Structures are given as structure tokens and as C-alpha cells.
Amino acid sequence: MSDKPFRVLPELTETTRHFWEGGQERELRFPRCQSCGAWIHPPTPLCPECLGKDLAIEAVSGRATVLTFTLNHQQWVPSPDHPYAIAIVELEEQEGLRLTTNVVNCAAEDVGIGMPVQVIFEQYEDVWIPLFEPAEEA
Ligand SMILES: [Zn+2]
């Protein structure tokens, strides 16, 4: 058994590669509309805010807040990290810019709504999975 939890890895495509490979540079990346500044996730060919087509990949700060979470106690597959927290976090850059992720590097029971977290990356082959850990005090 590996010391890392089991993960089903995503297929990299031209529209998702920036996201899964960003961790190599310790960057959490999303498309951003160059017309109105909106961050876009999941990727779309047009900006959902202004329908602009001029999108570029940019990195966010990686700082976020836990919006909601659940604790998984079921051992679905052999894995070292039970129980673990599955959370929806919102990036500080924009209301609604959210990821479903795991909160790690703390006891699962210590995860709470409103908790400040920051991104870290866990590498599997050519994929860097964005996870979140409790944020250091500013
Ligand atoms: Zn826009």
C-alpha cells in the first residue's frame, strides 16, 4: 500500500492541462477573461459573464475558505488516510470560484465551515492534484 491515498487520475486535454499541471510550478491556474476579469471554472470557450472570447490562463493566490464539507469514514479502497475530509472551497479571488477537494494536513475532525485554507499539490505521474491545508496565520 502506498503512503498516498488512491486516486483516479484525470485525462489531460488541451482544456484541462493548465489545471492539472499547474502544481508543477506550485500554481493553481484557471482561465480568466481578459475583458472583464472573471475567473472561469470549469473551463468554457466563452466568458459566462460577458461572453468574451479573450481568455488566458492565470494563477490565483491559492487561498480559499471552506464553504462546506463532509467526513468520509468508509474505507472504499485500501488507503492510509481515514477518515478524510471532502470539502467545497471558494477561492478568495471570486465569489463562486469553487473546487471540490480534500482538506489535508490536519485531523479530519478539525475541518470546519469558514476555515481559511491554502492550496498544496500532490503529484501522481503527470498530474498535480490540488488539495488544501489549514492556512498559516497572515
Ligand atoms: Zn468576461
PDB file of C-alpha atoms and ligand atoms in Angstrom:
ATOM      1  CA  MET A   1       0.000   0.000   0.000  1.00  0.00           C
ATOM      2  CA  SER A   2       1.349   3.397  -0.966  1.00  0.00           C
ATOM      3  CA  ASP A   3       1.560   6.166   1.623  1.00  0.00           C
ATOM      4  CA  LYS A   4      -0.585   8.263  -0.702  1.00  0.00           C
ATOM      5  CA  PRO A   5      -4.344   7.787  -0.959  1.00  0.00           C
ATOM      6  CA  PHE A   6      -5.735   6.019  -4.005  1.00  0.00           C
ATOM      7  CA  ARG A   7      -6.805   8.472  -6.710  1.00  0.00           C
ATOM      8  CA  VAL A   8      -8.435   8.067 -10.081  1.00  0.00           C
ATOM      9  CA  LEU A   9      -6.397  10.356 -12.313  1.00  0.00           C
ATOM     10  CA  PRO A  10      -7.941  12.689 -14.873  1.00  0.00           C
ATOM     11  CA  GLU A  11      -7.211  12.525 -18.565  1.00  0.00           C
ATOM     12  CA  LEU A  12      -5.270  15.607 -19.628  1.00  0.00           C
ATOM     13  CA  THR A  13      -6.777  17.529 -22.512  1.00  0.00           C
ATOM     14  CA  GLU A  14      -5.957  20.876 -24.052  1.00  0.00           C
ATOM     15  CA  THR A  15      -8.721  22.467 -21.974  1.00  0.00           C
ATOM     16  CA  THR A  16      -7.687  20.902 -18.643  1.00  0.00           C
ATOM     17  CA  ARG A  17      -3.890  20.569 -18.869  1.00  0.00           C
ATOM     18  CA  HIS A  18      -3.228  24.008 -17.303  1.00  0.00           C
ATOM     19  CA  PHE A  19      -5.202  22.949 -14.232  1.00  0.00           C
ATOM     20  CA  TRP A  20      -3.627  19.544 -13.623  1.00  0.00           C
ATOM     21  CA  GLU A  21      -0.065  20.565 -14.480  1.00  0.00           C
ATOM     22  CA  GLY A  22      -0.066  23.902 -12.637  1.00  0.00           C
ATOM     23  CA  GLY A  23       1.128  22.286  -9.437  1.00  0.00           C
ATOM     24  CA  GLN A  24       4.446  21.577 -11.089  1.00  0.00           C
ATOM     25  CA  GLU A  25       5.051  25.345 -10.733  1.00  0.00           C
ATOM     26  CA  ARG A  26       3.063  25.451  -7.458  1.00  0.00           C
ATOM     27  CA  GLU A  27       0.349  27.408  -9.250  1.00  0.00           C
ATOM     28  CA  LEU A  28      -3.403  26.870  -9.190  1.00  0.00           C
ATOM     29  CA  ARG A  29      -4.497  28.021 -12.633  1.00  0.00           C
ATOM     30  CA  PHE A  30      -7.806  28.895 -14.198  1.00  0.00           C
ATOM     31  CA  PRO A  31      -8.886  30.588 -17.421  1.00  0.00           C
ATOM     32  CA  ARG A  32      -9.509  34.283 -16.848  1.00  0.00           C
ATOM     33  CA  CYS A  33     -11.474  36.620 -19.072  1.00  0.00           C
ATOM     34  CA  GLN A  34      -9.185  39.370 -20.328  1.00  0.00           C
ATOM     35  CA  SER A  35     -12.166  41.647 -20.987  1.00  0.00           C
ATOM     36  CA  CYS A  36     -13.967  41.646 -17.636  1.00  0.00           C
ATOM     37  CA  GLY A  37     -11.501  39.836 -15.351  1.00  0.00           C
ATOM     38  CA  ALA A  38     -13.805  36.941 -14.407  1.00  0.00           C
ATOM     39  CA  TRP A  39     -12.154  33.676 -13.376  1.00  0.00           C
ATOM     40  CA  ILE A  40     -13.745  30.672 -15.102  1.00  0.00           C
ATOM     41  CA  HIS A  41     -14.082  27.161 -13.708  1.00  0.00           C
ATOM     42  CA  PRO A  42     -14.847  24.679 -15.120  1.00  0.00           C
ATOM     43  CA  PRO A  43     -13.341  25.792 -18.446  1.00  0.00           C
ATOM     44  CA  THR A  44     -15.698  27.164 -21.100  1.00  0.00           C
ATOM     45  CA  PRO A  45     -14.878  28.623 -24.529  1.00  0.00           C
ATOM     46  CA  LEU A  46     -16.692  31.880 -23.721  1.00  0.00           C
ATOM     47  CA  CYS A  47     -16.723  34.000 -20.587  1.00  0.00           C
ATOM     48  CA  PRO A  48     -20.036  33.257 -18.817  1.00  0.00           C
ATOM     49  CA  GLU A  49     -20.133  36.842 -17.507  1.00  0.00           C
ATOM     50  CA  CYS A  50     -19.591  38.918 -20.663  1.00  0.00           C
ATOM     51  CA  LEU A  51     -19.404  36.288 -23.456  1.00  0.00           C
ATOM     52  CA  GLY A  52     -15.869  37.485 -24.196  1.00  0.00           C
ATOM     53  CA  LYS A  53     -13.615  35.108 -26.118  1.00  0.00           C
ATOM     54  CA  ASP A  54     -10.298  36.535 -24.980  1.00  0.00           C
ATOM     55  CA  LEU A  55      -9.397  34.087 -22.201  1.00  0.00           C
ATOM     56  CA  ALA A  56      -5.941  33.497 -20.745  1.00  0.00           C
ATOM     57  CA  ILE A  57      -4.641  31.063 -18.156  1.00  0.00           C
ATOM     58  CA  GLU A  58      -3.676  32.795 -14.914  1.00  0.00           C
ATOM     59  CA  ALA A  59      -2.758  31.684 -11.420  1.00  0.00           C
ATOM     60  CA  VAL A  60      -4.791  32.514  -8.317  1.00  0.00           C
ATOM     61  CA  SER A  61      -3.331  33.049  -4.852  1.00  0.00           C
ATOM     62  CA  GLY A  62      -4.298  29.560  -3.678  1.00  0.00           C
ATOM     63  CA  ARG A  63      -6.018  30.995  -0.604  1.00  0.00           C
ATOM     64  CA  ALA A  64      -9.577  29.838  -0.031  1.00  0.00           C
ATOM     65  CA  THR A  65     -12.296  29.272   2.548  1.00  0.00           C
ATOM     66  CA  VAL A  66     -14.129  26.031   3.345  1.00  0.00           C
ATOM     67  CA  LEU A  67     -17.773  26.521   2.253  1.00  0.00           C
ATOM     68  CA  THR A  68     -18.965  23.072   3.259  1.00  0.00           C
ATOM     69  CA  PHE A  69     -17.517  19.635   3.885  1.00  0.00           C
ATOM     70  CA  THR A  70     -18.234  16.048   4.818  1.00  0.00           C
ATOM     71  CA  LEU A  71     -16.096  13.419   6.509  1.00  0.00           C
ATOM     72  CA  ASN A  72     -15.672  10.087   4.787  1.00  0.00           C
ATOM     73  CA  HIS A  73     -15.314   7.165   7.200  1.00  0.00           C
ATOM     74  CA  GLN A  74     -15.959   4.359   4.711  1.00  0.00           C
ATOM     75  CA  GLN A  75     -12.808   2.515   3.588  1.00  0.00           C
ATOM     76  CA  TRP A  76     -13.747   2.168  -0.089  1.00  0.00           C
ATOM     77  CA  VAL A  77     -10.255   1.164  -1.200  1.00  0.00           C
ATOM     78  CA  PRO A  78      -7.015   0.415   0.663  1.00  0.00           C
ATOM     79  CA  SER A  79      -5.775   3.840   1.654  1.00  0.00           C
ATOM     80  CA  PRO A  80      -3.906   5.298   4.635  1.00  0.00           C
ATOM     81  CA  ASP A  81      -5.968   8.392   5.276  1.00  0.00           C
ATOM     82  CA  HIS A  82      -9.236   7.530   7.030  1.00  0.00           C
ATOM     83  CA  PRO A  83     -11.339   9.327   7.907  1.00  0.00           C
ATOM     84  CA  TYR A  84     -10.771  12.177   5.448  1.00  0.00           C
ATOM     85  CA  ALA A  85     -12.487  15.474   4.671  1.00  0.00           C
ATOM     86  CA  ILE A  86     -14.136  16.159   1.315  1.00  0.00           C
ATOM     87  CA  ALA A  87     -14.751  19.883   1.019  1.00  0.00           C
ATOM     88  CA  ILE A  88     -16.012  22.550  -1.323  1.00  0.00           C
ATOM     89  CA  VAL A  89     -13.702  25.539  -1.037  1.00  0.00           C
ATOM     90  CA  GLU A  90     -14.105  29.001  -2.529  1.00  0.00           C
ATOM     91  CA  LEU A  91     -11.029  30.831  -3.795  1.00  0.00           C
ATOM     92  CA  GLU A  92     -10.579  34.327  -2.401  1.00  0.00           C
ATOM     93  CA  GLU A  93     -10.340  35.844  -5.888  1.00  0.00           C
ATOM     94  CA  GLN A  94     -14.025  35.491  -6.733  1.00  0.00           C
ATOM     95  CA  GLU A  95     -17.339  34.509  -5.240  1.00  0.00           C
ATOM     96  CA  GLY A  96     -18.426  31.256  -6.872  1.00  0.00           C
ATOM     97  CA  LEU A  97     -14.907  30.182  -7.893  1.00  0.00           C
ATOM     98  CA  ARG A  98     -15.030  26.828  -6.134  1.00  0.00           C
ATOM     99  CA  LEU A  99     -13.294  23.485  -6.092  1.00  0.00           C
ATOM    100  CA  THR A 100     -14.306  20.145  -4.642  1.00  0.00           C
ATOM    101  CA  THR A 101     -11.200  18.866  -2.917  1.00  0.00           C
ATOM    102  CA  ASN A 102      -9.766  17.286   0.222  1.00  0.00           C
ATOM    103  CA  VAL A 103      -8.596  19.202   3.276  1.00  0.00           C
ATOM    104  CA  VAL A 104      -5.376  17.568   4.475  1.00  0.00           C
ATOM    105  CA  ASN A 105      -2.559  18.046   6.995  1.00  0.00           C
ATOM    106  CA  CYS A 106      -4.968  18.348   9.905  1.00  0.00           C
ATOM    107  CA  ALA A 107      -7.280  15.967  11.742  1.00  0.00           C
ATOM    108  CA  ALA A 108     -10.424  15.472   9.664  1.00  0.00           C
ATOM    109  CA  GLU A 109     -12.483  16.341  12.762  1.00  0.00           C
ATOM    110  CA  ASP A 110     -10.808  19.773  12.891  1.00  0.00           C
ATOM    111  CA  VAL A 111     -12.144  20.855   9.478  1.00  0.00           C
ATOM    112  CA  GLY A 112     -14.908  23.448   9.768  1.00  0.00           C
ATOM    113  CA  ILE A 113     -17.040  25.762   7.669  1.00  0.00           C
ATOM    114  CA  GLY A 114     -15.351  29.133   7.233  1.00  0.00           C
ATOM    115  CA  MET A 115     -11.898  27.698   7.849  1.00  0.00           C
ATOM    116  CA  PRO A 116      -9.135  29.501   5.897  1.00  0.00           C
ATOM    117  CA  VAL A 117      -7.133  27.081   3.759  1.00  0.00           C
ATOM    118  CA  GLN A 118      -4.374  27.244   1.167  1.00  0.00           C
ATOM    119  CA  VAL A 119      -3.582  25.055  -1.805  1.00  0.00           C
ATOM    120  CA  ILE A 120      -0.916  22.378  -1.868  1.00  0.00           C
ATOM    121  CA  PHE A 121      -0.305  19.828  -4.590  1.00  0.00           C
ATOM    122  CA  GLU A 122       0.041  16.063  -4.559  1.00  0.00           C
ATOM    123  CA  GLN A 123       1.788  14.623  -7.597  1.00  0.00           C
ATOM    124  CA  TYR A 124       0.705  11.416  -9.296  1.00  0.00           C
ATOM    125  CA  GLU A 125       2.543  10.673 -12.535  1.00  0.00           C
ATOM    126  CA  ASP A 126       1.977  13.755 -14.736  1.00  0.00           C
ATOM    127  CA  VAL A 127      -0.883  15.154 -12.654  1.00  0.00           C
ATOM    128  CA  TRP A 128      -0.699  17.530  -9.687  1.00  0.00           C
ATOM    129  CA  ILE A 129      -3.879  17.209  -7.613  1.00  0.00           C
ATOM    130  CA  PRO A 130      -4.800  20.466  -5.837  1.00  0.00           C
ATOM    131  CA  LEU A 131      -5.566  19.822  -2.165  1.00  0.00           C
ATOM    132  CA  PHE A 132      -5.974  22.307   0.648  1.00  0.00           C
ATOM    133  CA  GLU A 133      -4.458  22.553   4.113  1.00  0.00           C
ATOM    134  CA  PRO A 134      -5.144  24.926   7.003  1.00  0.00           C
ATOM    135  CA  ALA A 135      -3.785  28.366   6.097  1.00  0.00           C
ATOM    136  CA  GLU A 136      -0.919  29.812   8.039  1.00  0.00           C
ATOM    137  CA  GLU A 137      -1.888  32.854  10.039  1.00  0.00           C
ATOM    138  CA  ALA A 138      -1.405  36.013   7.971  1.00  0.00           C
TER     139      ALA A 138
HETATM  140 ZN    ZN B   1     -15.734  38.320 -19.255  1.00  0.00          ZN
END
